[in-house]
Amino acid sequence: MNELSRLEKAGVEALQRLYGEAASDEMDSGGVCARLLLGLYNGDRFPFDLTDLRMLPVGLFEDAMAVIRMDARLTRQEVHNYFAHGGRKFEDLAADYRVADIARLKSGSDCWPRPRVTRGNLCHEDRVQAKLVTCGDAPGYRDVTLTLDCELVGDYRERVGPVRLEINLNGDDSVSVMQHVRRAHAFAWRHDNRAPLDAGPGELRPAWLDALPTQS
């Protein structure tokens, strides 16, 4: 076994112990292990204060040094990729220990991580893809109600699962949405001899586009 292989073997074993401590112990040492791992995972989002290493007992301190050494000298893959679904596991650590996301704070967003994922729950600023189930209206009013089946985009999609939402749009907003949708379709069909990239076989330009005023 060469030097790099020994470095990785020691580092991976230490990494497993640090993650185990972070996942099972929410006392001081578990928090330090979690913040260290998150700093290695994404230092821009979760910067780590090196003085926190003083709180670790000797064994975990040596493990921390082994992981840092591996991460610095062996750049084959990032630390979270040594775990199945590692990105999700590390994001859960951030949620469990309420570690602030500094990159989001700098951008003006809420810096606190999403809560640990539970089935059927969406969180603020989640991105979803939606399928229309039904739509409705109130006779005499311009309000529009859309019922959508939504699924989260990204690593947590399967764990959250489908979420059915009923969205009510008032008159002004429903017009804005209609105009935006119409502009998107008109732009996609702007070439007479070329269909949109997502068009089905033999799909033709819809007649309703030509029945509406031209795009402003």
Coordinates of N, CA and C in Angstrom, one line a residue:
M1 N 0.9 -1.2 0.0 CA 0.0 0.0 0.0 C 0.9 1.2 0.0
N2 N 0.7 2.1 -1.0 CA 1.5 3.3 -1.1 C 1.0 4.4 -0.1
E3 N 1.8 5.5 0.0 CA 1.5 6.5 1.0 C 0.1 7.1 0.8
L4 N -0.3 7.4 -0.4 CA -1.6 8.0 -0.6 C -2.7 7.1 -0.2
S5 N -2.5 5.8 -0.5 CA -3.6 4.8 -0.1 C -3.7 4.7 1.4
R6 N -2.5 4.7 2.1 CA -2.6 4.7 3.6 C -3.2 6.0 4.1
L7 N -2.9 7.1 3.5 CA -3.5 8.4 3.9 C -5.1 8.3 3.7
E8 N -5.5 7.8 2.6 CA -7.0 7.7 2.4 C -7.6 6.7 3.4
K9 N -7.0 5.6 3.6 CA -7.6 4.6 4.5 C -7.7 5.1 5.9
A10 N -6.7 5.8 6.4 CA -6.8 6.4 7.7 C -7.8 7.5 7.7
G11 N -7.8 8.3 6.7 CA -8.8 9.4 6.6 C -10.2 9.0 6.6
V12 N -10.5 7.9 5.8 CA -11.9 7.4 5.7 C -12.4 6.8 7.0
E13 N -11.5 6.1 7.6 CA -11.9 5.5 8.9 C -12.1 6.6 9.9
A14 N -11.3 7.6 10.0 CA -11.5 8.7 10.9 C -12.8 9.5 10.5
L15 N -13.1 9.6 9.2 CA -14.3 10.3 8.7 C -15.5 9.6 9.2
Q16 N -15.5 8.3 9.2 CA -16.7 7.5 9.7 C -16.9 7.8 11.2
R17 N -15.8 7.8 11.9 CA -15.9 8.0 13.4 C -16.4 9.4 13.7
L18 N -15.9 10.4 12.9 CA -16.4 11.8 13.2 C -17.9 12.0 12.8
Y19 N -18.3 11.4 11.7 CA -19.7 11.4 11.3 C -20.6 10.7 12.3
G20 N -20.1 9.5 12.8 CA -20.9 8.8 13.8 C -21.0 9.6 15.1
E21 N -20.0 10.4 15.5 CA -20.1 11.2 16.7 C -21.1 12.3 16.4
A22 N -21.0 13.0 15.2 CA -21.9 14.1 14.9 C -23.4 13.6 14.8
A23 N -23.6 12.4 14.3 CA -24.9 11.9 14.1 C -25.6 11.4 15.4
S24 N -24.8 11.0 16.4 CA -25.3 10.4 17.6 C -25.2 11.2 18.8
D25 N -24.4 12.2 18.8 CA -24.1 13.0 20.1 C -24.3 14.5 19.8
E26 N -25.3 15.1 20.4 CA -25.5 16.5 20.2 C -24.9 17.3 21.3
M27 N -23.9 16.8 22.0 CA -23.2 17.6 23.0 C -22.1 18.3 22.3
D28 N -21.1 18.9 23.0 CA -20.1 19.7 22.5 C -19.3 19.1 21.4
S29 N -18.8 17.8 21.6 CA -18.0 17.2 20.7 C -18.7 16.8 19.4
G30 N -20.0 16.4 19.5 CA -20.8 16.1 18.3 C -21.0 17.4 17.4
G31 N -21.2 18.5 18.1 CA -21.4 19.8 17.3 C -20.1 20.2 16.6
V32 N -19.0 20.0 17.3 CA -17.7 20.3 16.7 C -17.4 19.4 15.5
C33 N -17.7 18.1 15.6 CA -17.5 17.2 14.5 C -18.4 17.6 13.3
A34 N -19.7 17.9 13.6 CA -20.6 18.3 12.6 C -20.1 19.6 11.9
R35 N -19.7 20.6 12.6 CA -19.3 21.8 12.0 C -18.0 21.6 11.2
L36 N -17.1 20.8 11.7 CA -15.9 20.5 10.9 C -16.2 19.8 9.6
L37 N -17.1 18.8 9.7 CA -17.4 18.1 8.4 C -18.1 19.0 7.4
L38 N -19.0 19.9 8.0 CA -19.7 20.8 7.1 C -18.7 21.8 6.5
G39 N -17.7 22.2 7.2 CA -16.7 23.1 6.7 C -15.9 22.5 5.5
L40 N -15.6 21.2 5.7 CA -14.9 20.5 4.6 C -15.9 20.3 3.4
Y41 N -17.1 20.1 3.7 CA -18.2 19.8 2.7 C -18.4 21.1 1.8
N42 N -18.5 22.2 2.5 CA -18.7 23.5 1.7 C -18.3 24.6 2.7
G43 N -17.1 25.0 2.6 CA -16.6 26.1 3.4 C -17.2 27.4 3.2
D44 N -17.6 27.7 2.0 CA -18.3 29.0 1.7 C -19.6 29.1 2.4
R45 N -20.3 28.0 2.5 CA -21.6 28.1 3.2 C -21.4 27.9 4.7
F46 N -20.5 27.0 5.1 CA -20.4 26.7 6.5 C -18.9 26.8 7.0
P47 N -18.4 28.0 7.1 CA -17.1 28.2 7.6 C -16.9 27.7 9.0
F48 N -15.7 27.1 9.2 CA -15.4 26.4 10.5 C -14.3 27.2 11.3
D49 N -14.6 27.4 12.5 CA -13.6 28.1 13.4 C -12.7 27.0 14.0
L50 N -11.4 27.1 13.6 CA -10.4 26.1 14.0 C -10.2 26.0 15.5
T51 N -10.5 27.1 16.2 CA -10.3 27.1 17.6 C -11.3 26.1 18.3
D52 N -12.4 25.7 17.6 CA -13.3 24.8 18.1 C -12.7 23.4 18.3
L53 N -11.6 23.1 17.6 CA -10.9 21.8 17.7 C -10.4 21.6 19.2
R54 N -10.2 22.7 19.9 CA -9.7 22.6 21.3 C -10.7 21.8 22.2
M55 N -12.0 21.8 21.7 CA -13.0 21.1 22.5 C -13.1 19.6 22.3
L56 N -12.3 19.1 21.4 CA -12.4 17.7 21.1 C -11.5 16.9 22.0
P57 N -11.9 15.7 22.5 CA -11.0 14.8 23.2 C -9.9 14.3 22.3
V58 N -8.9 13.7 22.8 CA -7.7 13.4 22.1 C -8.0 12.5 20.8
G59 N -8.8 11.5 21.0 CA -9.1 10.6 19.9 C -9.8 11.3 18.8
L60 N -10.8 12.0 19.0 CA -11.5 12.7 18.0 C -10.6 13.8 17.4
F61 N -9.8 14.5 18.2 CA -8.9 15.4 17.6 C -7.9 14.8 16.6
E62 N -7.4 13.6 16.9 CA -6.5 12.9 15.9 C -7.3 12.5 14.7
D63 N -8.6 12.1 14.9 CA -9.4 11.8 13.7 C -9.6 13.1 12.8
A64 N -9.8 14.2 13.5 CA -10.0 15.5 12.7 C -8.8 15.8 11.9
M65 N -7.6 15.6 12.5 CA -6.4 15.8 11.8 C -6.2 14.9 10.6
A66 N -6.6 13.6 10.8 CA -6.5 12.6 9.7 C -7.4 13.0 8.5
V67 N -8.6 13.4 8.8 CA -9.6 13.8 7.8 C -9.1 15.1 7.1
I68 N -8.6 16.1 7.8 CA -8.1 17.3 7.2 C -6.9 17.0 6.3
R69 N -6.0 16.1 6.8 CA -4.9 15.7 6.0 C -5.3 15.0 4.7
M70 N -6.2 14.1 4.8 CA -6.7 13.4 3.6 C -7.4 14.4 2.6
D71 N -8.2 15.3 3.2 CA -8.9 16.3 2.3 C -7.9 17.3 1.6
A72 N -6.8 17.6 2.3 CA -5.9 18.5 1.8 C -4.9 17.9 0.8
R73 N -4.5 16.7 1.0 CA -3.5 16.0 0.2 C -4.0 15.1 -0.9
L74 N -5.2 14.5 -0.6 CA -5.8 13.6 -1.6 C -7.1 14.2 -2.1
T75 N -7.1 14.7 -3.3 CA -8.3 15.4 -3.8 C -9.1 14.6 -4.8
R76 N -9.1 13.3 -4.6 CA -9.9 12.4 -5.5 C -11.4 12.7 -5.4
Q77 N -11.9 12.9 -4.2 CA -13.3 13.2 -4.1 C -13.5 14.0 -2.7
E78 N -14.7 14.7 -2.7 CA -15.0 15.5 -1.5 C -15.5 14.5 -0.4
V79 N -15.4 15.0 0.9 CA -15.6 14.2 2.0 C -17.0 13.5 2.0
H80 N -18.0 14.3 1.6 CA -19.4 13.8 1.6 C -19.6 12.6 0.6
N81 N -18.8 12.6 -0.4 CA -18.9 11.5 -1.4 C -18.4 10.1 -0.9
Y82 N -17.8 10.1 0.3 CA -17.5 8.8 0.9 C -18.7 8.1 1.5
F83 N -19.8 8.8 1.5 CA -21.1 8.2 2.1 C -22.1 8.1 1.0
A84 N -22.9 7.1 1.1 CA -24.1 7.0 0.2 C -25.0 8.1 0.5
H85 N -25.5 8.8 -0.5 CA -26.3 10.0 -0.3 C -25.7 11.0 0.6
G86 N -24.4 11.2 0.5 CA -23.6 12.0 1.4 C -24.1 13.5 1.4
G87 N -24.4 14.0 0.3 CA -24.9 15.4 0.3 C -26.1 15.6 1.2
R88 N -27.0 14.7 1.1 CA -28.2 14.7 1.9 C -27.9 14.5 3.4
K89 N -27.0 13.6 3.7 CA -26.6 13.4 5.1 C -26.0 14.6 5.7
F90 N -25.1 15.3 4.9 CA -24.5 16.5 5.5 C -25.4 17.7 5.6
E91 N -26.4 17.8 4.7 CA -27.4 18.8 4.8 C -28.3 18.6 6.0
D92 N -28.5 17.3 6.4 CA -29.2 16.9 7.6 C -28.4 17.3 8.8
L93 N -27.1 17.2 8.8 CA -26.3 17.7 9.9 C -26.5 19.2 10.1
A94 N -26.5 19.9 9.0 CA -26.6 21.4 9.1 C -28.0 21.7 9.8
A95 N -29.0 20.9 9.4 CA -30.4 21.1 10.0 C -30.4 20.7 11.4
D96 N -29.8 19.6 11.8 CA -29.8 19.1 13.1 C -29.1 20.0 14.1
Y97 N -28.0 20.6 13.7 CA -27.2 21.5 14.6 C -27.5 23.0 14.3
R98 N -28.4 23.3 13.4 CA -28.8 24.7 13.1 C -27.6 25.5 12.8
V99 N -26.8 25.0 11.8 CA -25.6 25.7 11.4 C -26.0 26.7 10.3
A100 N -25.7 27.9 10.5 CA -26.1 29.0 9.6 C -25.3 28.8 8.2
D101 N -26.1 29.1 7.2 CA -25.5 29.0 5.8 C -25.1 30.5 5.5
I102 N -23.8 30.8 5.6 CA -23.3 32.1 5.4 C -23.5 32.6 4.0
A103 N -23.4 31.8 3.0 CA -23.5 32.2 1.6 C -24.9 32.7 1.4
R104 N -25.9 32.0 2.0 CA -27.3 32.5 1.8 C -27.5 33.8 2.6
L105 N -26.9 33.9 3.7 CA -27.0 35.2 4.5 C -26.4 36.4 3.7
K106 N -25.3 36.2 3.0 CA -24.7 37.2 2.2 C -25.6 37.6 1.0
S107 N -26.3 36.7 0.5 CA -27.2 36.9 -0.6 C -28.5 37.6 -0.2
G108 N -28.7 37.7 1.1 CA -30.0 38.3 1.6 C -31.1 37.3 1.9
S109 N -30.8 36.0 1.8 CA -31.8 35.0 2.1 C -31.7 34.6 3.5
D110 N -32.7 33.8 3.9 CA -32.7 33.2 5.2 C -31.5 32.2 5.4
C111 N -30.7 32.4 6.4 CA -29.4 31.7 6.5 C -29.6 30.3 7.2
W112 N -30.8 30.1 7.7 CA -30.9 28.8 8.5 C -31.3 27.7 7.6
P113 N -30.7 26.5 7.8 CA -31.0 25.4 6.9 C -32.4 24.9 7.0
R114 N -32.9 24.2 5.9 CA -34.2 23.6 6.0 C -34.2 22.6 7.1
P115 N -35.4 22.4 7.7 CA -35.5 21.4 8.7 C -35.2 20.0 8.1
R116 N -34.9 19.0 9.0 CA -34.7 17.6 8.5 C -35.9 17.2 7.7
V117 N -35.7 16.6 6.5 CA -36.8 16.4 5.6 C -37.7 15.3 6.1
T118 N -39.0 15.6 6.0 CA -40.1 14.7 6.4 C -41.0 14.6 5.2
R119 N -41.7 13.5 5.1 CA -42.5 13.2 3.9 C -43.7 14.1 3.9
G120 N -43.9 14.7 2.7 CA -45.1 15.6 2.6 C -44.9 17.0 3.0
N121 N -43.7 17.4 3.4 CA -43.5 18.8 3.9 C -42.5 19.5 2.9
L122 N -43.0 20.6 2.4 CA -42.1 21.5 1.7 C -41.7 22.7 2.6
C123 N -40.6 23.3 2.2 CA -40.0 24.4 3.0 C -39.9 25.7 2.2
H124 N -39.7 26.8 2.9 CA -39.6 28.1 2.2 C -38.4 28.0 1.2
E125 N -38.7 28.5 0.0 CA -37.8 28.6 -1.2 C -37.5 27.3 -1.8
D126 N -38.2 26.2 -1.4 CA -38.0 24.9 -2.2 C -38.4 25.1 -3.6
R127 N -37.7 24.4 -4.5 CA -38.0 24.4 -5.9 C -38.8 23.1 -6.2
V128 N -39.9 23.3 -6.9 CA -40.7 22.1 -7.2 C -41.0 22.1 -8.7
Q129 N -41.3 20.9 -9.2 CA -41.9 20.8 -10.5 C -43.4 20.3 -10.3
A130 N -44.3 20.8 -11.1 CA -45.7 20.6 -10.8 C -46.4 20.1 -12.0
K131 N -47.5 19.3 -11.7 CA -48.4 18.8 -12.8 C -49.8 19.2 -12.4
L132 N -50.4 19.8 -13.4 CA -51.8 20.3 -13.2 C -52.8 19.2 -13.0
V133 N -53.5 19.3 -11.9 CA -54.6 18.2 -11.7 C -55.9 18.8 -12.1
T134 N -56.3 19.9 -11.6 CA -57.6 20.5 -12.0 C -57.4 22.0 -11.9
C135 N -58.4 22.7 -12.5 CA -58.4 24.2 -12.4 C -59.9 24.6 -12.2
G136 N -60.1 25.7 -11.6 CA -61.5 26.1 -11.4 C -61.6 27.6 -11.3
D137 N -62.8 28.1 -11.2 CA -63.0 29.6 -11.1 C -64.3 29.8 -10.3
A138 N -64.5 31.1 -10.0 CA -65.7 31.5 -9.3 C -66.5 32.3 -10.3
P139 N -67.7 31.9 -10.8 CA -68.4 32.6 -11.8 C -68.7 34.1 -11.4
G140 N -68.3 34.9 -12.4 CA -68.4 36.3 -12.2 C -67.2 37.0 -11.6
Y141 N -66.3 36.2 -11.2 CA -65.0 36.7 -10.7 C -63.8 36.3 -11.6
R142 N -62.7 37.0 -11.5 CA -61.6 36.7 -12.3 C -60.6 35.8 -11.5
D143 N -60.9 35.4 -10.3 CA -60.0 34.5 -9.5 C -59.9 33.2 -10.2
V144 N -58.7 32.6 -10.2 CA -58.5 31.3 -10.8 C -57.9 30.4 -9.7
T145 N -58.4 29.1 -9.6 CA -57.8 28.2 -8.6 C -57.1 27.0 -9.4
L146 N -55.9 26.8 -9.1 CA -55.2 25.7 -9.8 C -54.8 24.6 -8.7
T147 N -55.1 23.4 -9.0 CA -54.7 22.3 -8.1 C -53.5 21.6 -8.8
L148 N -52.4 21.5 -8.1 CA -51.1 21.0 -8.6 C -50.6 19.9 -7.8
D149 N -50.1 18.9 -8.4 CA -49.2 17.9 -7.7 C -47.8 18.3 -7.9
C150 N -47.1 18.5 -6.8 CA -45.8 19.1 -6.8 C -44.8 18.1 -6.3
E151 N -43.6 18.1 -6.9 CA -42.5 17.3 -6.4 C -41.2 18.1 -6.3
L152 N -40.5 18.0 -5.2 CA -39.3 18.7 -5.0 C -38.3 18.4 -6.0
V153 N -37.5 19.4 -6.4 CA -36.4 19.3 -7.4 C -35.2 19.1 -6.5
G154 N -34.4 18.0 -6.8 CA -33.1 17.9 -6.1 C -33.0 16.6 -5.2
D155 N -32.1 16.6 -4.3 CA -31.7 15.3 -3.6 C -32.9 14.8 -2.7
Y156 N -33.7 15.7 -2.3 CA -34.8 15.3 -1.3 C -36.1 14.9 -1.9
R157 N -36.1 14.8 -3.2 CA -37.4 14.6 -3.9 C -38.1 13.3 -3.4
E158 N -37.4 12.2 -3.4 CA -38.1 11.0 -3.0 C -38.5 11.0 -1.5
R159 N -37.7 11.6 -0.7 CA -38.0 11.7 0.8 C -39.2 12.5 1.0
V160 N -39.4 13.6 0.3 CA -40.6 14.5 0.5 C -41.8 13.9 -0.2
G161 N -41.6 13.3 -1.4 CA -42.7 12.7 -2.1 C -43.6 13.8 -2.7
P162 N -44.7 13.4 -3.4 CA -45.7 14.3 -4.0 C -46.4 15.1 -3.0
V163 N -46.6 16.4 -3.2 CA -47.4 17.2 -2.4 C -48.5 17.9 -3.2
R164 N -49.7 17.8 -2.9 CA -50.8 18.4 -3.6 C -51.1 19.8 -3.0
L165 N -51.0 20.8 -3.9 CA -51.3 22.2 -3.5 C -52.5 22.8 -4.3
E166 N -53.3 23.6 -3.6 CA -54.3 24.3 -4.3 C -53.9 25.8 -4.2
I167 N -53.8 26.4 -5.4 CA -53.3 27.8 -5.4 C -54.4 28.7 -6.0
N168 N -54.7 29.7 -5.3 CA -55.7 30.7 -5.7 C -55.0 32.0 -6.2
L169 N -55.3 32.4 -7.4 CA -54.7 33.6 -8.0 C -55.9 34.6 -8.1
N170 N -55.6 35.8 -7.7 CA -56.6 36.9 -7.9 C -56.6 37.3 -9.3
G171 N -57.5 38.3 -9.7 CA -57.7 38.7 -11.1 C -56.4 39.2 -11.7
D172 N -55.7 40.1 -11.0 CA -54.5 40.7 -11.5 C -53.4 39.7 -11.7
D173 N -53.2 38.8 -10.7 CA -52.2 37.8 -10.8 C -52.5 36.7 -11.9
S174 N -53.7 36.4 -12.0 CA -54.1 35.4 -13.0 C -53.8 35.9 -14.5
V175 N -54.0 37.2 -14.7 CA -53.7 37.9 -16.0 C -52.2 37.9 -16.2
S176 N -51.4 38.2 -15.1 CA -50.0 38.2 -15.3 C -49.4 36.8 -15.6
V177 N -50.0 35.8 -15.0 CA -49.6 34.4 -15.3 C -49.9 34.0 -16.7
M178 N -51.1 34.4 -17.1 CA -51.6 34.1 -18.5 C -50.7 34.7 -19.5
Q179 N -50.3 36.0 -19.3 CA -49.4 36.7 -20.2 C -48.0 36.1 -20.3
H180 N -47.5 35.7 -19.1 CA -46.2 35.1 -19.0 C -46.2 33.8 -19.8
V181 N -47.2 33.0 -19.6 CA -47.3 31.7 -20.2 C -47.4 31.9 -21.7
R182 N -48.2 32.8 -22.1 CA -48.3 33.1 -23.6 C -47.0 33.5 -24.2
R183 N -46.3 34.4 -23.5 CA -45.0 34.9 -24.0 C -44.0 33.7 -24.2
A184 N -44.0 32.8 -23.2 CA -43.1 31.7 -23.2 C -43.4 30.8 -24.4
H185 N -44.7 30.5 -24.7 CA -45.0 29.7 -25.8 C -44.8 30.4 -27.1
A186 N -45.1 31.6 -27.2 CA -44.8 32.4 -28.4 C -43.3 32.4 -28.8
F187 N -42.5 32.6 -27.8 CA -41.1 32.6 -28.0 C -40.6 31.2 -28.5
A188 N -41.1 30.2 -27.9 CA -40.7 28.8 -28.2 C -41.1 28.5 -29.7
W189 N -42.2 29.0 -30.1 CA -42.7 28.7 -31.5 C -42.4 29.8 -32.5
R190 N -41.4 30.6 -32.2 CA -41.1 31.8 -33.0 C -40.6 31.5 -34.4
H191 N -40.0 30.3 -34.6 CA -39.5 29.9 -35.9 C -40.5 29.1 -36.6
D192 N -40.9 29.5 -37.8 CA -41.9 28.8 -38.6 C -41.5 27.3 -38.9
N193 N -40.2 27.1 -39.1 CA -39.7 25.8 -39.6 C -39.0 25.0 -38.5
R194 N -39.2 25.4 -37.2 CA -38.6 24.7 -36.1 C -39.5 24.7 -34.9
A195 N -39.8 23.5 -34.4 CA -40.7 23.4 -33.2 C -39.9 23.6 -32.0
P196 N -40.5 23.8 -30.9 CA -39.8 23.9 -29.6 C -39.0 22.7 -29.3
L197 N -38.0 22.8 -28.5 CA -37.1 21.6 -28.1 C -37.9 20.5 -27.4
D198 N -39.0 20.9 -26.7 CA -39.7 19.8 -26.0 C -41.0 19.4 -26.7
A199 N -41.2 19.8 -28.0 CA -42.4 19.4 -28.7 C -42.4 17.9 -29.0
G200 N -43.6 17.4 -29.0 CA -43.8 16.0 -29.4 C -43.7 15.7 -30.9
P201 N -43.6 14.5 -31.3 CA -43.5 14.2 -32.7 C -44.8 14.7 -33.5
G202 N -44.5 15.5 -34.5 CA -45.6 16.0 -35.3 C -46.4 17.1 -34.7
E203 N -46.0 17.6 -33.5 CA -46.8 18.6 -32.8 C -46.7 19.9 -33.6
L204 N -47.9 20.6 -33.8 CA -48.0 21.8 -34.6 C -48.2 23.0 -33.6
R205 N -47.9 24.2 -34.2 CA -48.1 25.4 -33.5 C -49.5 25.5 -33.1
P206 N -49.8 25.8 -31.8 CA -51.2 25.8 -31.3 C -52.0 27.1 -31.9
A207 N -53.2 26.8 -32.3 CA -54.0 27.9 -32.9 C -54.2 29.1 -32.0
W208 N -54.3 28.8 -30.7 CA -54.6 29.9 -29.7 C -53.6 30.9 -29.6
L209 N -52.3 30.6 -30.0 CA -51.3 31.6 -30.1 C -51.6 32.7 -31.1
D210 N -52.1 32.3 -32.2 CA -52.4 33.2 -33.3 C -53.7 34.0 -33.1
A211 N -54.5 33.5 -32.2 CA -55.8 34.1 -31.9 C -55.6 35.3 -30.9
L212 N -54.5 35.3 -30.2 CA -54.2 36.4 -29.2 C -53.4 37.5 -29.9
P213 N -53.4 38.7 -29.3 CA -52.6 39.8 -29.8 C -51.1 39.4 -29.9
T214 N -50.4 40.0 -30.8 CA -49.0 39.7 -31.0 C -48.2 40.1 -29.7
Q215 N -47.1 39.4 -29.6 CA -46.2 39.7 -28.4 C -45.8 41.1 -28.4
S216 N -45.8 41.8 -27.2 CA -45.4 43.2 -27.1 C -43.9 43.2 -26.7

